[in-house]
Short mmCIF file of C-alpha atoms in Angstrom, two decimals:
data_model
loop_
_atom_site.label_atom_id
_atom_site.label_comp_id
_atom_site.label_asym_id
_atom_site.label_seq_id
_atom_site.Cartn_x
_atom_site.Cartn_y
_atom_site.Cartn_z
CA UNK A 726 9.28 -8.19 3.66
CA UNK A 727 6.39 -8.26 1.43
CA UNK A 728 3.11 -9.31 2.86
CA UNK A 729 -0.05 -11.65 1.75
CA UNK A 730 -1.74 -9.84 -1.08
CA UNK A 731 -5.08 -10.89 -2.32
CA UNK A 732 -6.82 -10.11 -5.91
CA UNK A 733 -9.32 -8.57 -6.91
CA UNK A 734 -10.47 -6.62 -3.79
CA UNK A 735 -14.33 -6.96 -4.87
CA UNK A 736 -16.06 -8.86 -7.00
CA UNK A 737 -19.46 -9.56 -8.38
CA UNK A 738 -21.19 -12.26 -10.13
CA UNK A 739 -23.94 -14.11 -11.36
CA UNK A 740 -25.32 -17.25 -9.61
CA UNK A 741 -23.94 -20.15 -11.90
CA UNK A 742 -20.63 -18.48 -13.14
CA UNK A 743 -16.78 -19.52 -12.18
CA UNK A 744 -14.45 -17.14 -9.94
CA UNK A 745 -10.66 -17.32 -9.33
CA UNK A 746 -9.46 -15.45 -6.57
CA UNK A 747 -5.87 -15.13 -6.38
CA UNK A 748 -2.94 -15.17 -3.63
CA UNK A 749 0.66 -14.24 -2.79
CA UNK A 750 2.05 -15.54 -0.25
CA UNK A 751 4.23 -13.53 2.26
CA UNK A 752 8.18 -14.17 0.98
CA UNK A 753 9.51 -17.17 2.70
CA UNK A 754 6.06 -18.78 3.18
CA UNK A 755 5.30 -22.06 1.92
CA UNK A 756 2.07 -22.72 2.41
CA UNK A 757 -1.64 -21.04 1.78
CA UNK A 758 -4.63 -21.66 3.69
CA UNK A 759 -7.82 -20.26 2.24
CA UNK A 760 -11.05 -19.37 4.69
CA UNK A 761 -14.50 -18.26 3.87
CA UNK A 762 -15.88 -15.29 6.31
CA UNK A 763 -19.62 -14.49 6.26
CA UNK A 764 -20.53 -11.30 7.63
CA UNK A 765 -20.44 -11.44 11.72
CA UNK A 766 -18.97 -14.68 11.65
CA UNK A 767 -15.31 -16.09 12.01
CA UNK A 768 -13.62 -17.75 9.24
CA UNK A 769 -14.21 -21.23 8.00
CA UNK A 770 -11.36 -23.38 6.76
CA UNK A 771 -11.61 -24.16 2.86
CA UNK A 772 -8.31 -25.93 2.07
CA UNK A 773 -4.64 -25.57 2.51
CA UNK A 774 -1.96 -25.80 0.22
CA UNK A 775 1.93 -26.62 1.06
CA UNK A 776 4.51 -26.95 -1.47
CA UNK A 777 1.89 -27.25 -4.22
CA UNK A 778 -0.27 -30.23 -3.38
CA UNK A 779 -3.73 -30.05 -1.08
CA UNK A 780 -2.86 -30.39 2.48
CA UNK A 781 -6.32 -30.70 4.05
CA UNK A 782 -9.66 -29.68 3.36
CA UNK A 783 -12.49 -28.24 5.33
CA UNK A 784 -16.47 -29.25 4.73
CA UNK A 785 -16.44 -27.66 1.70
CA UNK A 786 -18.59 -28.81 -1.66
CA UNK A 787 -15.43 -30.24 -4.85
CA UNK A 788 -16.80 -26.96 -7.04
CA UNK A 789 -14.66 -25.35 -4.53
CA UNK A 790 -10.96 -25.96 -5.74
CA UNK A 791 -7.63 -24.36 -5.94
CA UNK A 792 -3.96 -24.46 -7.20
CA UNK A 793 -0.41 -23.71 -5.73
CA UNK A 794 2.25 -22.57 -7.61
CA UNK A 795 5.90 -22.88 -7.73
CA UNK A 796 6.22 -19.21 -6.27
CA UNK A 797 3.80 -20.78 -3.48
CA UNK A 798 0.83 -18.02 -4.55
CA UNK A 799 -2.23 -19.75 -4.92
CA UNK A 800 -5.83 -19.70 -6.26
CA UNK A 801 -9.29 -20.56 -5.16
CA UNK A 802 -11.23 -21.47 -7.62
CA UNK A 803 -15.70 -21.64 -7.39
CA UNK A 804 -17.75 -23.01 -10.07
CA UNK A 805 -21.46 -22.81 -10.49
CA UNK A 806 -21.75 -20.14 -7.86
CA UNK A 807 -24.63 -19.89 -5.51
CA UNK A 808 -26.21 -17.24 -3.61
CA UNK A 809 -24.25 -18.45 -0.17
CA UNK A 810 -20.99 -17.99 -1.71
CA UNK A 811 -21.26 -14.46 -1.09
CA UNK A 812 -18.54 -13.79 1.60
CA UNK A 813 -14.99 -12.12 2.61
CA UNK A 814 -12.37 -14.66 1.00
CA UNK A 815 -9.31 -14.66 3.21
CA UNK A 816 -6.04 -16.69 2.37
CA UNK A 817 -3.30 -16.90 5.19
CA UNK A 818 0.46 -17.68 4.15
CA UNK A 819 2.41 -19.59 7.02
CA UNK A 820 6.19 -21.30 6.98
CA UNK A 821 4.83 -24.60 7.63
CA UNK A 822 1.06 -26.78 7.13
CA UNK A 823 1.33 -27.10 10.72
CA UNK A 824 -0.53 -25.76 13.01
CA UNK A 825 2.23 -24.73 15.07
CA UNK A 826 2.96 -21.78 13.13
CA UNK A 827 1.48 -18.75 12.66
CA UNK A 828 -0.77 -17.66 9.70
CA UNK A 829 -0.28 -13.87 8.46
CA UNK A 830 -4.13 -13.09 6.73
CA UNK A 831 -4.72 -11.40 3.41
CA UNK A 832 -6.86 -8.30 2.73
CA UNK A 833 -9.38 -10.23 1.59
CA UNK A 834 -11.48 -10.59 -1.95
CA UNK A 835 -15.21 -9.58 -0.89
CA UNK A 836 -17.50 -11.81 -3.58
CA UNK A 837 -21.25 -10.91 -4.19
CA UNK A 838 -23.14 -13.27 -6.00
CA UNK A 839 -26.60 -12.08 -7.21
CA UNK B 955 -14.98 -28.52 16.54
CA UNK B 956 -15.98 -24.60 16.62
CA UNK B 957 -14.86 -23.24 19.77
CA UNK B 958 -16.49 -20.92 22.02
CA UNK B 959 -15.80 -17.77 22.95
CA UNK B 960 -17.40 -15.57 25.56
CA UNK B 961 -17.79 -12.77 26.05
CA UNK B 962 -19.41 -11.38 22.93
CA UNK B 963 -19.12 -8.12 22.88
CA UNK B 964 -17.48 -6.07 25.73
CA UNK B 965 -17.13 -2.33 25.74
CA UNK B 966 -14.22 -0.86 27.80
CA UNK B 967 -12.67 2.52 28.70
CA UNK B 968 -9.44 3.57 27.77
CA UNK B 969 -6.98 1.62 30.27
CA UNK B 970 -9.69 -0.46 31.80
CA UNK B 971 -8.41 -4.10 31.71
CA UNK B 972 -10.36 -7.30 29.54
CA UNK B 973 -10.38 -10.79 29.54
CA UNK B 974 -11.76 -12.71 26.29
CA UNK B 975 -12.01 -16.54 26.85
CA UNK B 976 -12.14 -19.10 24.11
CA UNK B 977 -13.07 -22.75 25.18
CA UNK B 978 -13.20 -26.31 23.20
CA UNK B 979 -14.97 -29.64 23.58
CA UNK B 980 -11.95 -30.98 21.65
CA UNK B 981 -8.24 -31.88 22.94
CA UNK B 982 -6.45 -29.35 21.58
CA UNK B 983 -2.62 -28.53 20.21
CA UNK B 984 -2.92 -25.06 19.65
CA UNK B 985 -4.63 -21.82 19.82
CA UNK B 986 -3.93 -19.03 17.75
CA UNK B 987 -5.46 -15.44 18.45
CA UNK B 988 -6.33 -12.73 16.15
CA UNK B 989 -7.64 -9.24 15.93
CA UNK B 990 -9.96 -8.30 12.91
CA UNK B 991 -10.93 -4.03 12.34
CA UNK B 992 -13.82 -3.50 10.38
CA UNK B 993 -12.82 -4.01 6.81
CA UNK B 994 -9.54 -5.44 7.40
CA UNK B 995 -7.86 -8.66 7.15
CA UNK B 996 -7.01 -10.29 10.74
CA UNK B 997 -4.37 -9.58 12.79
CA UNK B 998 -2.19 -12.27 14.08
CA UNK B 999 -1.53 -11.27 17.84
CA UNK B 1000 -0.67 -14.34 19.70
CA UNK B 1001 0.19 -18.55 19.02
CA UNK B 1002 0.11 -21.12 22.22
CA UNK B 1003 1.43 -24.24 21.98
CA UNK B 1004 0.75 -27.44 24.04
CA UNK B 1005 3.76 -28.14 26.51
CA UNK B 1006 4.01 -24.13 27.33
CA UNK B 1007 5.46 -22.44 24.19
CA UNK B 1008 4.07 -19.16 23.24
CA UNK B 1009 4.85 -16.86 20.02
CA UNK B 1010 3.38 -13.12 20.07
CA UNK B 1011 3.51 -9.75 21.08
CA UNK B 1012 5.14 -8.66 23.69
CA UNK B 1013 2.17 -6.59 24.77
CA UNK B 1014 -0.12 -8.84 24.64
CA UNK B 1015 -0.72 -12.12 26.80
CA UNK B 1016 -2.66 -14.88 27.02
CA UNK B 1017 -2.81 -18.43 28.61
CA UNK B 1018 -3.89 -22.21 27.47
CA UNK B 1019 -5.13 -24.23 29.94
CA UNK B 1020 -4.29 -27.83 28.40
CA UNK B 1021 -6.85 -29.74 30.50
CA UNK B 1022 -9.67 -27.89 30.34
CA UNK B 1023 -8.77 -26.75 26.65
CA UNK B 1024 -9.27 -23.20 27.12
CA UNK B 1025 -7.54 -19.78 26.61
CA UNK B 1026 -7.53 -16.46 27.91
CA UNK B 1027 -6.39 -13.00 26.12
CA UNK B 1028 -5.66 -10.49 28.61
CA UNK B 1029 -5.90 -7.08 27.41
CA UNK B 1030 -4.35 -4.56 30.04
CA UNK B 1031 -4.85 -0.77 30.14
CA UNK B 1032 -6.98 -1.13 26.97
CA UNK B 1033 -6.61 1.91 24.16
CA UNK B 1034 -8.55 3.34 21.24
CA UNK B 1035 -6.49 1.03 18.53
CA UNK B 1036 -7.52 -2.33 20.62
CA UNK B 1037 -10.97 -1.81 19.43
CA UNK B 1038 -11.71 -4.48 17.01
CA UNK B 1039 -13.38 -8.16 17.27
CA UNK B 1040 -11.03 -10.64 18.66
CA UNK B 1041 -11.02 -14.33 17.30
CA UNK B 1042 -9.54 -17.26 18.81
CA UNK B 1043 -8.69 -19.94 16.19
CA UNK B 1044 -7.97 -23.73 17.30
CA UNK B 1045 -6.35 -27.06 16.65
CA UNK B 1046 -6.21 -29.85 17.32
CA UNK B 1047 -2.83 -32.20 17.13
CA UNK B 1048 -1.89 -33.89 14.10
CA UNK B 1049 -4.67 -31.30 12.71
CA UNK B 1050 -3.22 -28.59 9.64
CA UNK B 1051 -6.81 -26.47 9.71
CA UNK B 1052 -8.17 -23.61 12.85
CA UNK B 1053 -11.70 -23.62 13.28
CA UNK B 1054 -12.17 -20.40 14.62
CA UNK B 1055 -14.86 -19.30 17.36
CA UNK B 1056 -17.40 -16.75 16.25
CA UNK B 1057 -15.54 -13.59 17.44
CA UNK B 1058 -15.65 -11.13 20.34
CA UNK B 1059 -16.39 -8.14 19.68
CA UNK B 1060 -14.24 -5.02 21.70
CA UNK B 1061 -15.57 -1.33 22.00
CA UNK B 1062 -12.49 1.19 23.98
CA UNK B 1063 -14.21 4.37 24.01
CA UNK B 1064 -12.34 7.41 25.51
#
């Protein structure tokens, strides 16, 4: 059984570019949550996907966006980026949207925005 | 909605027991609990439900106190490998998003 694999592992950019981060979801997983982690702090809820359409979102600006795909891997998606951004992104891959069910965490994609 | 977890950091020798509590204002539907190693992605370690039903490790265990929304993680003759910070993520129900607490951090040392 495969697990959730994240890419790239680190990235760097400018304040004001775009970034995709991408996703694969563990194999029989239909849904992707994605979650921001500043250093020394727990994650924060972006948005979930299930079965390819948004399934809730967290208090997150609409320059942060994302995608599912038929294969259920996803991507997060951050225009104009500012200095904040800069943070551990974490995707989790679960069998359901509901809470009810476990979420099995990605690596990770550390982003540094200077 | 961020719950709270206490302590923040405890540091334990090896088989010395711990207890890492995670509390909400909020009426909640589950908790889910996680241990994170420096550089790594989170572990998933344990899942309580409301009404009882639990999903997790066998070595690990933990309770949910539905009316005073809080949980416990009980960490029993602790080892080297438990060293890590522990997060408790909640929800609430009819909720699809945790909002997880700010971590506690564990130190085993031989």
């Amino acid at each position: 059984e495969t697990g959730v694999t994240q890419s790239p592992t680190h990235l760097i950019k400018t304040r004001g570019q775009q970034v995709t981060l991408r996703c694969s979801s563990q194999s029989g997983h239909n849904t992707v949550s994605w979650y921001q982690q500043a250093l020394g702090q727990g994650p924060q809820f972006i948005f979930q996907y299930y079965r390819e359409e948004e399934n809730g979102r967290g208090n997150f600006p609409p320059r942060f966006s994302g995608l599912q795909f038929p294969n259920y891997s996803s991507e997060l998606n951050v225009n104009a980026l500012e200095l904040d951004d800069s943070a551990l992104y974490l995707c989790a891959s679960s069998r359901s949207g509901r809470v009810s069910y476990e979420q099995y965490f990605g690596p990770g994609t550390r982003l540094t925005v200077t | 909605q961020q719950p709270v977890q206490s302590p923040q950091a405890v540091i334990l020798r090896e088989g010395e027991d711990a207890v890492i509590n995670c509390s909400s204002s909020k009426a909640l539907y589950s908790v889910h609990w996680y241990r994170q190693k420096h550089g790594e992605a989170p572990v998933f370690l344990m899942i309580l439900l409301k009404g009882g039903e639990q999903k997790g490790h066998e070595k690990i265990s933990a309770s949910f106190n539905e009316k005073k929304q809080q949980s416990s993680l009980y960490l029993t003759a602790s080892q080297l490998s438990y060293s890590g910070t522990y997060f408790c993520g909640t929800a609430q129900t009819g909720a699809n998003n945790l909002f997880f607490g700010t971590g506690t951090r564990l130190t085993v040392i031989p």
